[in-house]
Amino acid sequence: MQVKAGELLENINYPSDLKKLSEDQLEQVCQELRQYIIDIVSVNGGHFAASLGVVELTVALHYVLNTPYDQLVWDVGHQAYGHKILTGRRDVFDTNRLYGGISGFPKRSESEYDTFGVGHSSTSISAALGMAVASHYKGETGRQHVAVIGDGSMTAGMAFEALNHAGIESSNLLVILNDNNMAIDPNVGALKDYLTSITTSKPYNRFRDDIASVLAKISSIGPDAYNMVQKIEKSIKGTLLKRSNFFEALKFRYFGPIDGHDVKNMVKILKDLRDIPGPKLLHCITTKGKGYALAEKDQTKWHAPGLFDKITGEIKKTTYEKPQPPKYQDVFGLSIIELAEVNPKIMGITPAMPSGCSLNLMMKAMPNRAFDVGIAEQHAVTFSAGLATQGLIPFCNIYSSFMQRAYDQVIHDVAIQKLNVVFCLDRAGIAGADGPTHHGAYDLAYMRCIPNMTVSAPMNEEELRNLMYTAQQDDMGPFVIRYPRGNGVMVDWQRPFKAIQVGKGRKLTDGDDVAILTIGHVGNQAVKAIQELNTEGYYPAHYDMRFVKPLDEVLLQEVFKKFSKVITVEDGCLEGGMGSAILEFMADHNYKAQVVRLGIPDRVVEHGEQPELWAECGYNADAIAAQVREIGIKSSTNTIAS
């Protein structure tokens, strides 16, 4: 479906074209840009509400700044669709997040206007500060550096670390706080309350309007007058807000709050701020989903709604005649409630992803036992460790790629102390259209090298439930359960819990000539491959390892005594993953066999649907079958069955 841009937008290929328009035309540009995003995302999918909320800010920034010379860094990138459309990618925006198309996030290799690759939160201030210090060092005194960060991302420790550093630098840095009181889910914590107190202080807001006009002109009077007004302003701000301004305590010049949907006023303010030296923070109040009523009303639902009818707002979902397997995240969300109803020690923790991991179900059912700690993965892990020291059993649910941000805490605060923290790593393996920043490629490798750690992966929903049940038993220590994005394979999944012996795999199919060893959901691809191979006269054995640490050495002894050809399959990186663990076992026990490892190769895997990327990486059912044909020997009869 060809989507036509509005009469002004269709002539804007780059920001230089935008600058040719008058300020009075910018409101129309905003309307057309917002509608273009609605038109494309409704039929192609993608992140939605965040970009609608920053349309005016995006237009104002590219109208005022000299991008790409001036450096504009978007935090996370959910809100950067308008930015992409205005910077040379309007005509390919319909390929956004599709296999072979443009990325859903800013990406340096895609455009010179994407100054920093993002996908995880709270990196923008650090990156922009680094750019600003580099420009200062190189004598580029007129170059602007802007970080656009949401109030949700501001809750992460990295953002505070960057603010703390930026305050002592004289570099030209502007931090724009896009305050919509939302991440993917509603924001939590004291910072949210603090920002609310600023935005609702009527005396301060009146004062803010008056002082802004003075500060914009004060530089022409002289440095003494400038310093004097700064001191007066700080004193009055502190009195009106009944507390010190947090950002100015970090030596930032604070401006705002302002209406983030008044594009003409934002243009004026951004022009004024260009001439004010040092670190500055502009506080913009926006509405996530602005301009699409349903998205404004339910911002979590419309963060990334999938395909929808833009007129009626009906979200399009595939309908089935028969019941379908549930999402793994929902199996987690429902099962933890079942377990917690019996075991009062169980607690749930997530860093700002309650709906994404389905812990929101427990937060509703047991609000005093489930915690959204904000975008703070490091804190989530150590908070869980603290709970564990008091005899509680925290289930800390963090996306696999986000857990990378808390690796030191996993080792230092949990593993060394042998604390019973259960790490449920959602989105493990290929994550799909979110691409390389969200693929959970590395957890098997980075977790299995940690002492005291149990590392597991369920092949289906029942196995997930049973691993959760096993992990909450006494004295289990640090315990990882990793599972993928998307649906499982069982309709009848809600079966009674059973304990699984730690480090015990299982033989699913006996066979001859070739053994296939899998871990996790990808084992279902092997099942499909074996079904096809059996019709061709190949009869490989299939073992579900369940655990990459500890390995089932009894099972592996059986495998290497019987088979001289082994294929390992994992939805994770080949370097250091399960296949590597199998090779280590083989070498340590002096076995000799031909081992072929299938998994995520040693390169950055771009975005696309999961089946597309499994095929590209060479470990879907077709690839597994092809590998068996290559190294296996066809048999005229099934010797195992006979």
XYZ file of C-alpha atoms in Angstrom:
642
model
C 0.000 0.000 0.000
C 1.494 3.322 -1.104
C 1.111 6.064 1.510
C 1.262 9.628 0.230
C 2.800 12.349 2.357
C 1.133 15.734 2.816
C 1.786 18.656 0.482
C 4.556 20.138 2.641
C 6.040 16.877 3.909
C 6.361 15.369 0.424
C 8.863 18.121 -0.424
C 10.943 17.662 2.736
C 13.707 15.188 2.011
C 16.234 16.611 4.450
C 16.280 19.268 7.196
C 17.605 21.782 4.663
C 14.208 21.568 2.955
C 12.420 22.077 6.266
C 14.413 25.270 6.888
C 13.032 26.793 3.683
C 9.589 26.991 5.261
C 8.308 29.820 7.420
C 7.669 29.312 11.110
C 3.949 29.745 10.422
C 4.065 26.605 8.226
C 5.568 24.394 10.897
C 2.246 23.514 12.504
C 1.060 22.098 9.184
C 4.306 20.144 8.858
C 3.659 18.671 12.308
C 0.126 17.658 11.349
C 1.339 15.993 8.159
C 4.248 14.256 9.886
C 2.003 12.893 12.618
C -0.511 11.632 10.042
C 2.245 10.026 7.981
C 3.456 8.082 11.023
C -0.120 6.958 11.739
C -0.643 5.920 8.106
C 2.563 3.845 7.917
C 2.577 2.247 11.366
C -1.087 1.242 11.127
C -0.320 -1.007 8.143
C 3.301 -1.996 8.872
C 3.447 -2.089 12.668
C 6.165 -0.710 14.927
C 6.510 1.613 17.890
C 3.734 4.152 17.760
C 2.779 6.368 20.689
C 6.292 7.558 21.552
C 6.971 9.099 18.140
C 3.562 10.807 18.056
C 4.442 12.524 21.316
C 7.576 14.244 19.997
C 6.468 15.408 16.550
C 6.641 19.114 17.435
C 9.946 18.670 19.257
C 11.404 16.791 16.273
C 10.350 19.469 13.797
C 11.630 22.280 16.025
C 15.012 20.612 16.548
C 15.686 20.033 12.860
C 14.399 23.532 12.033
C 16.784 25.210 14.481
C 19.815 22.935 14.571
C 22.332 22.563 11.763
C 22.085 18.779 11.624
C 24.010 16.603 11.009
C 26.902 18.946 11.953
C 25.072 19.695 15.171
C 24.830 16.409 17.036
C 21.348 15.158 17.959
C 21.155 12.008 20.105
C 17.836 10.266 20.718
C 17.544 8.143 23.835
C 16.274 4.581 23.192
C 14.970 5.587 19.769
C 11.303 4.613 20.119
C 10.489 8.256 19.472
C 12.758 8.777 16.452
C 10.345 7.927 13.603
C 9.712 11.575 12.803
C 13.454 12.174 12.855
C 13.963 9.398 10.299
C 11.249 10.717 8.009
C 12.759 14.224 8.009
C 16.307 12.986 7.375
C 16.185 11.270 4.015
C 14.180 8.150 4.835
C 10.593 9.183 4.151
C 10.306 7.116 0.981
C 11.712 3.962 2.628
C 9.925 4.395 5.944
C 7.442 1.730 4.887
C 10.309 -0.790 5.263
C 10.802 0.189 8.909
C 11.621 -2.897 11.041
C 11.022 -5.235 8.089
C 13.624 -7.782 7.016
C 16.145 -5.956 4.859
C 14.539 -2.576 5.573
C 15.547 0.344 7.749
C 16.018 -0.122 11.466
C 13.354 0.854 13.973
C 16.047 2.670 15.979
C 18.670 5.301 15.099
C 21.677 3.579 13.559
C 24.976 5.190 12.603
C 25.531 2.974 9.571
C 22.108 3.946 8.197
C 22.377 7.733 8.190
C 24.801 10.502 9.116
C 21.889 12.102 10.958
C 21.847 9.131 13.364
C 24.763 10.252 15.477
C 24.600 7.363 17.936
C 23.112 3.883 17.734
C 20.518 3.288 20.424
C 17.950 0.737 21.510
C 18.599 0.506 25.243
C 17.661 3.417 27.468
C 19.558 6.160 29.237
C 22.667 6.348 27.022
C 21.971 9.674 25.317
C 23.444 12.085 27.878
C 26.719 10.154 28.158
C 27.058 9.920 24.385
C 26.177 13.557 23.741
C 28.558 14.675 26.494
C 31.361 12.672 24.900
C 30.620 14.367 21.582
C 30.528 17.777 23.256
C 33.861 17.268 25.024
C 35.398 16.090 21.741
C 34.132 19.206 19.956
C 35.504 21.414 22.730
C 38.878 19.682 22.445
C 38.913 20.167 18.665
C 37.970 23.837 18.937
C 34.504 23.433 17.385
C 33.015 26.084 19.628
C 29.841 26.668 17.622
C 28.761 23.048 17.435
C 25.567 22.106 19.287
C 25.079 18.790 21.115
C 21.571 17.751 22.133
C 20.368 14.673 24.015
C 16.628 13.951 23.966
C 15.736 11.718 26.898
C 12.388 10.642 28.327
C 11.518 10.882 31.997
C 11.328 7.077 32.057
C 14.922 6.775 30.827
C 16.006 9.399 33.339
C 15.368 6.898 36.156
C 18.379 4.775 35.159
C 21.635 5.162 37.042
C 23.586 5.826 33.862
C 21.600 9.004 33.217
C 22.430 10.304 36.704
C 26.090 9.419 36.231
C 26.166 11.408 32.994
C 24.400 14.416 34.548
C 26.870 14.360 37.418
C 29.812 14.453 35.014
C 28.290 16.954 32.596
C 27.769 19.480 35.372
C 31.505 19.987 35.812
C 32.265 20.283 32.105
C 32.031 23.560 30.244
C 31.014 21.794 27.052
C 28.086 22.911 24.968
C 25.405 20.348 25.923
C 21.628 20.630 25.925
C 19.608 17.869 27.551
C 15.939 17.894 26.551
C 13.790 16.080 29.098
C 10.754 14.730 27.262
C 8.408 14.415 30.227
C 5.271 12.385 29.487
C 5.170 10.396 32.744
C 5.565 7.164 30.759
C 8.143 4.620 29.732
C 6.412 1.628 28.135
C 4.377 1.404 31.330
C 3.609 4.336 33.652
C 6.697 5.710 35.393
C 7.434 4.921 39.007
C 9.606 6.355 41.749
C 10.525 9.575 43.490
C 11.858 11.280 40.348
C 8.392 11.001 38.801
C 6.919 12.741 41.856
C 9.615 15.426 41.729
C 8.970 16.228 38.069
C 5.253 16.338 38.769
C 5.851 18.875 41.546
C 7.686 21.114 39.073
C 5.019 20.884 36.391
C 2.191 21.624 38.825
C 3.800 24.548 40.677
C 1.709 27.530 39.502
C 3.879 30.277 41.088
C 6.989 28.754 39.579
C 5.425 28.444 36.141
C 4.461 32.136 36.169
C 7.985 33.041 37.216
C 9.428 30.730 34.572
C 7.683 32.622 31.772
C 9.034 35.973 32.961
C 12.613 34.876 33.573
C 12.945 33.125 30.209
C 12.684 36.368 28.277
C 15.278 38.015 30.516
C 17.809 35.203 30.218
C 17.518 35.119 26.447
C 18.832 38.698 26.271
C 21.139 38.895 29.292
C 24.342 37.828 27.524
C 24.530 41.215 25.775
C 24.694 43.099 29.089
C 27.886 41.467 30.346
C 29.188 38.588 32.490
C 28.575 40.294 35.847
C 24.923 40.918 35.077
C 24.573 37.381 33.764
C 25.988 35.907 36.974
C 23.796 38.150 39.106
C 20.594 37.110 37.342
C 21.630 33.462 37.624
C 21.933 33.792 41.401
C 18.619 35.609 41.716
C 16.866 33.071 39.522
C 18.213 30.115 41.522
C 17.104 31.674 44.783
C 13.579 32.395 43.563
C 13.250 28.947 41.973
C 14.203 27.266 45.223
C 11.666 29.334 47.166
C 8.815 28.770 44.737
C 9.425 25.037 44.491
C 10.007 24.738 48.266
C 13.185 22.794 47.488
C 16.376 23.129 45.478
C 16.100 22.360 41.801
C 17.679 18.932 41.361
C 19.180 19.677 37.961
C 20.647 23.005 38.994
C 22.191 21.311 42.016
C 24.137 19.352 39.400
C 25.203 22.681 37.821
C 22.830 22.505 34.869
C 20.950 25.580 33.750
C 17.308 24.505 34.024
C 14.612 25.883 31.681
C 10.975 24.937 31.745
C 8.667 23.269 31.992
C 7.356 24.222 28.546
C 4.591 22.884 26.315
C 6.266 20.301 24.096
C 3.452 20.559 21.535
C 3.809 24.299 20.828
C 6.202 24.096 17.901
C 6.579 27.850 17.324
C 7.425 28.528 20.961
C 9.870 25.641 20.989
C 11.633 27.054 17.946
C 12.007 30.373 19.775
C 13.334 28.740 22.935
C 15.778 26.490 21.104
C 17.162 29.492 19.245
C 17.622 31.321 22.550
C 19.323 28.335 24.189
C 21.913 28.130 21.413
C 23.470 31.323 22.759
C 23.635 30.274 26.414
C 26.910 28.504 27.254
C 27.499 25.362 29.314
C 25.258 22.441 30.232
C 21.536 23.180 30.005
C 18.344 21.192 30.550
C 15.066 22.011 28.813
C 12.039 20.394 30.446
C 9.302 19.695 27.872
C 5.874 18.392 28.817
C 4.422 16.109 26.155
C 1.644 13.580 25.759
C 2.632 10.130 24.569
C 0.376 9.227 21.638
C -0.461 12.895 20.924
C -2.881 13.330 18.047
C -4.361 9.844 18.139
C -7.048 9.787 20.802
C -6.926 6.079 21.606
C -3.142 6.199 22.032
C -3.419 9.175 24.371
C -5.990 7.286 26.452
C -4.122 3.955 26.740
C -0.452 4.738 26.225
C 0.884 1.328 27.274
C -1.383 -0.547 24.860
C -0.447 1.782 22.008
C 3.304 1.784 22.652
C 3.628 -0.850 19.919
C 0.120 -2.043 19.037
C 0.886 -3.987 15.870
C -1.350 -3.497 12.837
C -4.555 -1.528 13.358
C -7.385 0.225 11.570
C -6.431 3.888 11.833
C -10.068 4.987 11.496
C -11.751 2.718 14.046
C -8.675 1.992 16.166
C -9.352 -1.739 16.025
C -6.098 -3.625 16.562
C -5.875 -6.430 14.042
C -5.189 -9.830 15.484
C -5.086 -13.152 13.716
C -8.085 -15.278 14.588
C -7.902 -19.052 14.856
C -10.550 -21.735 14.829
C -8.680 -23.756 17.439
C -7.045 -22.707 20.729
C -3.441 -21.569 20.326
C -0.394 -21.956 22.586
C 0.188 -18.984 24.897
C 3.120 -16.589 24.910
C 5.976 -17.674 27.121
C 5.743 -14.364 28.999
C 2.125 -15.117 29.931
C 3.071 -18.593 31.122
C 5.585 -16.885 33.406
C 3.065 -14.270 34.577
C 0.361 -16.785 35.441
C 2.690 -19.424 36.872
C 4.442 -17.084 39.292
C 1.065 -16.229 40.803
C 0.275 -19.928 41.234
C 3.624 -20.502 42.908
C 3.372 -17.394 45.088
C -0.066 -18.427 46.352
C 1.577 -21.501 47.861
C 5.029 -20.131 48.695
C 4.884 -16.840 50.650
C 8.611 -16.268 50.100
C 8.232 -15.577 46.380
C 8.557 -11.968 45.181
C 8.482 -10.533 41.643
C 10.800 -7.825 40.301
C 11.040 -6.158 36.893
C 12.896 -3.054 35.675
C 10.128 -1.089 33.914
C 8.757 -3.998 31.853
C 5.694 -5.242 33.788
C 3.477 -5.578 30.705
C 6.347 -6.776 28.505
C 7.135 -9.700 30.803
C 3.590 -10.119 32.236
C 4.623 -9.432 35.823
C 1.788 -6.888 35.719
C -0.505 -9.835 36.465
C 1.217 -10.419 39.805
C 1.401 -6.676 40.499
C -2.375 -6.588 40.237
C -2.999 -9.803 42.194
C -0.300 -9.285 44.853
C 0.737 -5.615 44.827
C 2.831 -5.925 47.989
C 4.916 -8.738 46.484
C 5.686 -7.485 42.966
C 7.847 -4.471 42.146
C 8.484 -2.353 39.083
C 11.756 -0.624 40.002
C 11.984 1.610 36.917
C 14.557 1.393 34.139
C 17.228 0.223 36.552
C 18.536 -3.254 35.783
C 21.537 -2.991 38.115
C 19.303 -1.945 40.992
C 16.793 -4.683 40.140
C 19.468 -7.371 40.553
C 20.968 -6.036 43.783
C 17.513 -5.268 45.207
C 16.680 -8.915 44.495
C 19.897 -9.961 46.217
C 18.901 -7.956 49.285
C 15.523 -9.691 49.379
C 17.269 -13.058 49.102
C 19.510 -12.352 52.120
C 16.346 -12.205 54.205
C 15.100 -15.603 53.117
C 12.801 -14.452 50.330
C 12.923 -15.885 46.792
C 12.913 -13.111 44.203
C 12.021 -13.883 40.596
C 13.900 -11.108 38.798
C 12.488 -10.890 35.269
C 14.722 -8.979 32.856
C 14.949 -9.192 29.077
C 18.075 -11.119 28.097
C 19.684 -8.164 26.294
C 18.870 -5.826 29.188
C 20.488 -8.208 31.684
C 23.790 -7.381 30.004
C 23.571 -4.043 31.803
C 23.653 -5.698 35.233
C 26.358 -8.296 34.715
C 28.596 -7.122 37.555
C 25.688 -7.243 39.987
C 24.874 -10.809 38.910
C 28.429 -11.870 39.742
C 29.305 -9.634 42.694
C 25.979 -9.398 44.503
C 24.319 -12.722 43.702
C 26.648 -15.467 42.502
C 29.588 -14.922 44.853
C 27.164 -14.931 47.787
C 25.260 -17.964 46.453
C 21.945 -16.163 46.886
C 18.722 -17.782 45.704
C 17.742 -15.251 43.042
C 15.812 -16.618 40.062
C 16.678 -14.760 36.863
C 13.930 -15.159 34.268
C 15.415 -13.950 31.006
C 12.604 -13.110 28.611
C 13.325 -12.419 24.905
C 16.264 -14.849 24.953
C 17.588 -15.686 21.501
C 16.540 -13.874 18.331
C 14.079 -11.173 19.372
C 12.758 -10.234 15.921
C 12.012 -6.798 14.501
C 13.668 -4.865 17.339
C 16.970 -6.057 15.946
C 20.507 -6.373 17.277
C 20.071 -4.204 20.372
C 17.324 -6.554 21.575
C 18.474 -9.995 20.443
C 19.170 -12.113 23.520
C 22.170 -13.728 21.882
C 24.714 -13.894 24.667
C 23.113 -15.061 27.918
C 23.987 -18.754 27.669
C 27.637 -17.789 27.196
C 27.841 -15.027 29.781
C 25.890 -16.889 32.463
C 27.443 -20.344 32.194
C 30.932 -19.032 33.009
C 29.811 -17.754 36.442
C 30.476 -20.018 39.461
C 27.491 -21.171 41.546
C 25.093 -20.460 38.671
C 22.461 -22.833 37.288
C 21.566 -22.026 33.663
C 18.488 -23.589 32.069
C 16.133 -23.193 29.116
C 12.688 -24.799 28.685
C 11.656 -26.401 25.408
C 7.963 -25.699 26.030
C 5.483 -24.138 28.432
C 5.261 -27.116 30.776
C 9.034 -27.170 31.098
C 9.022 -23.442 31.924
C 6.531 -24.014 34.713
C 8.524 -26.921 36.079
C 11.797 -25.014 35.997
C 10.149 -22.147 37.872
C 8.849 -24.640 40.422
C 12.315 -26.180 40.745
C 14.064 -22.822 41.141
C 11.924 -21.736 44.109
C 12.821 -24.760 46.222
C 15.158 -24.292 49.188
C 18.874 -23.657 48.674
C 18.821 -23.605 44.890
C 21.227 -20.661 44.668
C 21.424 -18.382 41.610
C 19.180 -19.864 38.917
C 18.718 -18.700 35.312
C 15.671 -19.623 33.205
C 15.839 -18.229 29.678
C 12.984 -18.308 27.189
C 12.133 -16.568 23.912
C 9.767 -13.905 22.716
C 6.541 -15.280 21.284
C 4.340 -18.323 21.646
C 5.112 -21.793 22.866
C 3.885 -25.066 21.397
C 1.375 -26.453 23.928
C -2.315 -25.667 24.170
C -2.748 -27.870 27.241
C 0.111 -26.275 29.181
C -1.293 -25.552 32.643
C -0.393 -28.888 34.184
C 0.586 -29.714 37.798
C 4.066 -28.552 38.778
C 6.872 -31.110 38.901
C 10.418 -30.690 40.126
C 13.193 -31.240 37.571
C 16.505 -32.641 38.694
C 19.050 -29.872 38.217
C 21.499 -30.736 35.463
C 19.347 -33.523 34.061
C 18.540 -33.557 30.338
C 16.241 -35.939 28.509
C 16.258 -38.114 25.430
C 13.273 -37.269 23.251
C 13.975 -39.535 20.294
C 16.294 -42.505 19.993
C 18.181 -42.846 16.760
C 21.303 -43.912 14.970
C 24.263 -42.353 13.182
C 23.627 -38.719 14.232
C 22.690 -37.164 17.590
C 21.035 -33.740 17.734
C 21.525 -31.893 21.043
C 19.286 -28.870 21.604
C 18.528 -26.480 24.434
C 15.369 -24.474 24.871
C 12.541 -23.652 22.486
C 14.699 -24.209 19.407
C 14.371 -27.920 20.156
C 10.961 -27.720 18.496
C 12.716 -26.886 15.231
C 14.672 -30.107 15.614
C 11.429 -32.042 16.168
C 10.093 -30.701 12.851
C 13.342 -31.518 11.094
C 13.357 -35.088 12.408
C 9.786 -35.656 11.271
C 10.773 -34.666 7.751
C 14.039 -36.623 7.859
C 12.281 -39.804 8.939
C 10.293 -39.755 5.688
C 13.593 -39.673 3.799
C 15.308 -42.495 5.646
C 17.325 -40.501 8.201
C 16.787 -41.345 11.876
C 18.787 -39.014 14.114
C 18.488 -39.124 17.893
C 17.303 -36.011 19.725
C 18.357 -34.936 23.217
C 16.940 -31.910 25.060
C 19.802 -30.742 27.300
C 17.603 -28.443 29.461
C 20.695 -27.172 31.297
C 23.876 -25.682 29.928
C 25.180 -25.509 33.489
C 25.525 -27.989 35.023
C 25.692 -30.233 31.976
C 24.153 -33.678 32.126
C 27.411 -35.614 31.970
C 25.673 -38.998 32.165
C 23.650 -38.119 29.074
C 26.739 -36.834 27.264
C 28.674 -39.987 28.092
C 25.866 -41.929 26.417
C 25.932 -39.643 23.383
C 29.667 -39.792 22.742
C 29.925 -43.530 23.367
C 27.235 -44.190 20.763
C 27.523 -41.396 18.190
C 30.465 -40.194 16.134
C 28.415 -37.371 14.580
C 26.814 -34.739 16.801
C 24.880 -31.577 15.917
C 24.287 -28.940 18.615
C 21.501 -26.394 18.134
C 20.932 -23.273 20.223
C 19.152 -19.936 19.876
C 22.228 -18.155 21.164
C 25.750 -17.190 20.170
C 28.050 -19.964 19.030
C 31.041 -18.460 20.819
C 30.907 -19.746 24.386
C 27.394 -21.186 24.141
C 26.038 -24.701 24.544
C 27.946 -26.034 21.554
C 31.169 -24.765 23.088
C 30.253 -26.450 26.358
C 29.737 -29.757 24.514
C 33.132 -29.422 22.810
C 34.749 -28.722 26.184
C 33.168 -31.858 27.616
C 34.328 -33.906 24.627
C 37.911 -32.652 24.970
C 38.010 -33.056 28.753
C 36.863 -36.687 28.454
C 39.016 -37.584 25.442
C 36.139 -38.348 23.099
C 36.483 -37.938 19.366
C 33.490 -37.051 17.227
C 32.447 -34.799 14.371
C 30.584 -31.951 16.071
C 28.656 -29.367 14.050
C 27.398 -26.330 15.971
C 24.316 -24.412 14.820
C 23.356 -21.118 16.401
C 23.795 -17.351 16.137
C 27.042 -16.657 14.218
C 29.797 -14.298 15.310
C 28.346 -11.185 13.698
C 25.649 -8.632 14.343
C 22.308 -10.061 13.222
C 19.997 -7.346 11.934
C 16.227 -7.087 12.354
C 13.459 -9.177 10.841
C 10.827 -11.662 11.897
C 12.118 -14.542 14.012
C 11.611 -17.261 11.352
C 13.443 -15.111 8.799
C 16.405 -14.684 11.116
C 16.485 -18.329 12.249
C 16.764 -19.249 8.571
C 19.446 -16.619 7.946
C 21.491 -17.864 10.901
C 21.094 -21.472 9.794
C 19.309 -23.180 12.659
C 15.668 -23.465 11.647
C 14.102 -26.848 10.837
C 15.253 -26.742 7.202
C 18.835 -25.961 8.184
C 18.920 -28.704 10.819
C 17.575 -31.227 8.318
C 20.103 -30.112 5.714
C 22.933 -30.608 8.178
C 21.789 -34.127 9.015
C 21.636 -34.970 5.303
C 25.153 -33.615 4.843
C 26.850 -35.660 7.561
C 24.382 -38.520 8.074
C 23.890 -41.832 6.336
C 20.492 -42.680 4.919
C 19.045 -45.964 6.183
C 16.557 -48.128 4.315
C 14.886 -49.077 7.602
C 14.457 -47.514 11.019
C 16.681 -49.787 13.076
C 15.609 -48.109 16.306
C 11.914 -48.732 15.696
C 12.552 -52.322 14.695
